[in-house]
Amino acid sequence: MYKKSFKLLVLSFFLVFLLTSCAVKVPKYEKRSMLKLTHLLQSLDANISISEAKRLSGAVYAQTVLLSKQFQMTSPPQYHNFLVNIGLKEKGLCYHWSDALYTYFSQETYPSFEFHLMGAYIGEYWREHNTLVVSAKGKEVKEGIVIDPWRDAGTLYFSRVKDDKQYPWEHRPTRGCKNK
């Protein structure tokens, strides 16, 4: 009886180790970070309510988690791109992220916000990067906030466009962006 229980315990530990060691990286839902995004969104315009900014912030985090699972993100994102490019993964390139987020948020109702597609190093095969930018309705796109879950392999990165020194962002209205 004891040997049977011990074998079952060892087998259980082995299965847990096997299943968790191959787990896909899923971003943590960080309340403090979501609150920071909420305040950043609200700071885009004095007319933006805290409730609308909070609703959008929560939706951005929820979509990031959902897309991370759908794309089965691996880290670093450049390695994930390699897996997509050789056909081992279906999606997860930066433009998959920006397009999926843009499509989702363009169909939702956020009266105070507009959603834009932006790119950096456009046309440069190894450097091009695409993202979603949220701006206050009627305000300049370059005054908006970069929403970039690709950069950290499914963990949400966000900042004001002007504060993101890693990329020289350009508006991409011809990629389907409704708001100019």
Tab-separated table of C-alpha atoms in Angstrom:
chain	number	residue	atom	x	y	z
A	1	MET	CA	0.000	0.000	0.000
A	2	TYR	CA	2.795	2.425	0.988
A	3	LYS	CA	4.747	1.708	-2.227
A	4	LYS	CA	1.632	2.312	-4.320
A	5	SER	CA	0.981	5.695	-2.642
A	6	PHE	CA	4.616	6.689	-3.016
A	7	LYS	CA	4.601	5.795	-6.733
A	8	LEU	CA	1.398	7.773	-7.193
A	9	LEU	CA	2.935	10.770	-5.395
A	10	VAL	CA	6.110	10.623	-7.515
A	11	LEU	CA	4.038	10.290	-10.684
A	12	SER	CA	1.928	13.300	-9.630
A	13	PHE	CA	5.016	15.441	-9.007
A	14	PHE	CA	6.449	14.370	-12.369
A	15	LEU	CA	3.234	15.288	-14.197
A	16	VAL	CA	3.021	18.671	-12.454
A	17	PHE	CA	6.666	19.380	-13.323
A	18	LEU	CA	6.174	18.277	-16.917
A	19	LEU	CA	3.023	20.327	-17.443
A	20	THR	CA	4.257	23.490	-15.735
A	21	SER	CA	7.713	23.466	-17.309
A	22	CYS	CA	6.117	23.696	-20.748
A	23	ALA	CA	3.575	26.342	-19.765
A	24	VAL	CA	3.070	29.359	-21.980
A	25	LYS	CA	3.997	32.695	-20.413
A	26	VAL	CA	0.804	34.520	-19.444
A	27	PRO	CA	1.073	38.043	-18.105
A	28	LYS	CA	0.115	38.747	-14.509
A	29	TYR	CA	-2.878	40.950	-13.864
A	30	GLU	CA	-1.231	43.769	-11.921
A	31	LYS	CA	-3.643	46.049	-10.104
A	32	ARG	CA	-1.045	48.784	-9.488
A	33	SER	CA	-0.031	48.882	-13.140
A	34	MET	CA	-3.675	49.001	-14.238
A	35	LEU	CA	-4.270	51.935	-11.884
A	36	LYS	CA	-1.247	53.715	-13.370
A	37	LEU	CA	-2.671	53.192	-16.879
A	38	THR	CA	-6.064	54.464	-15.685
A	39	HIS	CA	-4.529	57.707	-14.425
A	40	LEU	CA	-2.425	58.100	-17.566
A	41	LEU	CA	-5.528	57.665	-19.743
A	42	GLN	CA	-7.474	60.163	-17.657
A	43	SER	CA	-4.629	62.678	-17.921
A	44	LEU	CA	-5.083	62.858	-21.717
A	45	ASP	CA	-7.949	65.338	-21.296
A	46	ALA	CA	-9.696	67.054	-18.386
A	47	ASN	CA	-13.095	65.832	-19.672
A	48	ILE	CA	-12.240	62.129	-19.386
A	49	SER	CA	-14.022	60.519	-16.439
A	50	ILE	CA	-12.187	58.202	-14.080
A	51	SER	CA	-14.832	55.532	-14.722
A	52	GLU	CA	-14.289	55.548	-18.497
A	53	ALA	CA	-10.501	55.526	-18.085
A	54	LYS	CA	-10.779	52.661	-15.588
A	55	ARG	CA	-13.063	50.690	-17.916
A	56	LEU	CA	-10.633	51.140	-20.821
A	57	SER	CA	-7.633	50.250	-18.675
A	58	GLY	CA	-9.318	47.048	-17.502
A	59	ALA	CA	-10.231	46.145	-21.072
A	60	VAL	CA	-6.649	46.735	-22.275
A	61	TYR	CA	-5.350	44.355	-19.609
A	62	ALA	CA	-8.066	41.787	-20.307
A	63	GLN	CA	-7.336	41.846	-24.061
A	64	THR	CA	-3.605	41.522	-23.367
A	65	VAL	CA	-4.212	38.356	-21.326
A	66	LEU	CA	-6.622	36.969	-23.916
A	67	LEU	CA	-4.289	37.608	-26.866
A	68	SER	CA	-1.284	36.228	-24.949
A	69	LYS	CA	-3.166	32.970	-24.588
A	70	GLN	CA	-4.433	32.983	-28.179
A	71	PHE	CA	-0.973	33.696	-29.589
A	72	GLN	CA	0.698	31.283	-27.115
A	73	MET	CA	3.396	33.888	-26.532
A	74	THR	CA	6.944	32.835	-25.848
A	75	SER	CA	9.800	35.011	-24.686
A	76	PRO	CA	11.692	36.904	-25.952
A	77	PRO	CA	9.306	38.283	-28.587
A	78	GLN	CA	11.974	38.067	-31.303
A	79	TYR	CA	12.121	34.299	-30.707
A	80	HIS	CA	8.333	34.172	-30.935
A	81	ASN	CA	8.571	36.031	-34.277
A	82	PHE	CA	11.031	33.374	-35.480
A	83	LEU	CA	8.550	30.627	-34.531
A	84	VAL	CA	5.762	32.439	-36.432
A	85	ASN	CA	7.983	33.012	-39.474
A	86	ILE	CA	8.930	29.320	-39.742
A	87	GLY	CA	5.317	28.236	-39.241
A	88	LEU	CA	5.495	26.730	-35.744
A	89	LYS	CA	3.212	29.426	-34.330
A	90	GLU	CA	0.311	31.013	-36.156
A	91	LYS	CA	0.291	34.559	-34.763
A	92	GLY	CA	1.990	36.940	-32.364
A	93	LEU	CA	4.001	39.347	-34.510
A	94	CYS	CA	3.735	42.971	-33.388
A	95	TYR	CA	1.258	43.846	-36.134
A	96	HIS	CA	-0.955	40.915	-35.099
A	97	TRP	CA	-1.122	42.517	-31.649
A	98	SER	CA	-1.755	46.059	-32.875
A	99	ASP	CA	-4.354	44.964	-35.442
A	100	ALA	CA	-6.231	42.732	-32.966
A	101	LEU	CA	-6.284	45.460	-30.329
A	102	TYR	CA	-7.294	48.124	-32.861
A	103	THR	CA	-10.114	45.973	-34.227
A	104	TYR	CA	-11.404	45.156	-30.755
A	105	PHE	CA	-11.303	48.706	-29.374
A	106	SER	CA	-12.686	50.276	-32.549
A	107	GLN	CA	-15.831	48.192	-32.060
A	108	GLU	CA	-16.255	49.177	-28.416
A	109	THR	CA	-17.801	52.405	-27.148
A	110	TYR	CA	-15.391	54.797	-25.462
A	111	PRO	CA	-16.744	58.306	-26.102
A	112	SER	CA	-13.616	60.091	-24.841
A	113	PHE	CA	-11.014	58.067	-26.730
A	114	GLU	CA	-9.759	57.370	-30.253
A	115	PHE	CA	-7.606	54.435	-31.330
A	116	HIS	CA	-4.768	54.610	-33.836
A	117	LEU	CA	-2.197	52.360	-35.464
A	118	MET	CA	1.393	53.569	-35.336
A	119	GLY	CA	4.638	52.150	-36.616
A	120	ALA	CA	8.351	52.699	-36.194
A	121	TYR	CA	11.115	51.971	-38.705
A	122	ILE	CA	8.406	51.265	-41.292
A	123	GLY	CA	9.678	49.108	-44.142
A	124	GLU	CA	12.842	47.943	-42.348
A	125	TYR	CA	12.471	44.153	-42.144
A	126	TRP	CA	14.429	43.567	-38.925
A	127	ARG	CA	13.392	46.756	-37.112
A	128	GLU	CA	9.791	47.601	-38.037
A	129	HIS	CA	7.477	47.657	-35.050
A	130	ASN	CA	3.739	48.369	-34.841
A	131	THR	CA	1.534	49.333	-31.940
A	132	LEU	CA	-1.813	50.678	-30.840
A	133	VAL	CA	-2.044	54.248	-29.568
A	134	VAL	CA	-4.935	55.613	-27.516
A	135	SER	CA	-5.563	59.350	-27.687
A	136	ALA	CA	-8.215	61.661	-26.311
A	137	LYS	CA	-10.982	62.300	-28.835
A	138	GLY	CA	-9.999	65.160	-31.140
A	139	LYS	CA	-6.437	65.424	-29.797
A	140	GLU	CA	-3.155	64.786	-31.604
A	141	VAL	CA	-2.134	61.145	-32.005
A	142	LYS	CA	1.406	61.978	-30.861
A	143	GLU	CA	-0.101	63.109	-27.526
A	144	GLY	CA	-1.551	59.629	-26.997
A	145	ILE	CA	-0.462	56.532	-25.110
A	146	VAL	CA	1.411	53.585	-26.630
A	147	ILE	CA	-0.229	50.226	-25.815
A	148	ASP	CA	2.399	47.571	-26.588
A	149	PRO	CA	2.016	44.013	-25.242
A	150	TRP	CA	4.380	42.550	-27.882
A	151	ARG	CA	7.509	44.311	-26.587
A	152	ASP	CA	7.637	42.249	-23.385
A	153	ALA	CA	6.159	39.028	-24.807
A	154	GLY	CA	2.620	39.506	-23.545
A	155	THR	CA	3.299	41.736	-20.556
A	156	LEU	CA	1.751	45.128	-21.169
A	157	TYR	CA	4.065	48.067	-21.832
A	158	PHE	CA	2.515	51.531	-21.988
A	159	SER	CA	3.768	55.107	-22.016
A	160	ARG	CA	3.050	58.428	-23.637
A	161	VAL	CA	4.164	58.400	-27.276
A	162	LYS	CA	6.598	61.255	-26.625
A	163	ASP	CA	8.142	59.402	-23.648
A	164	ASP	CA	8.809	56.181	-25.570
A	165	LYS	CA	12.415	56.783	-26.605
A	166	GLN	CA	12.870	53.237	-27.962
A	167	TYR	CA	10.807	53.868	-31.108
A	168	PRO	CA	10.265	56.853	-33.456
A	169	TRP	CA	6.501	56.378	-33.865
A	170	GLU	CA	4.644	57.443	-37.021
A	171	HIS	CA	0.875	57.453	-37.492
A	172	ARG	CA	-0.325	54.780	-39.953
A	173	PRO	CA	-3.782	55.924	-41.041
A	174	THR	CA	-3.607	53.905	-44.278
A	175	ARG	CA	-3.478	50.612	-42.353
A	176	GLY	CA	-7.199	50.851	-41.629
A	177	CYS	CA	-7.183	53.515	-38.945
A	178	LYS	CA	-10.514	55.354	-39.005
A	179	ASN	CA	-9.293	58.386	-37.048
A	180	LYS	CA	-6.814	60.652	-38.829
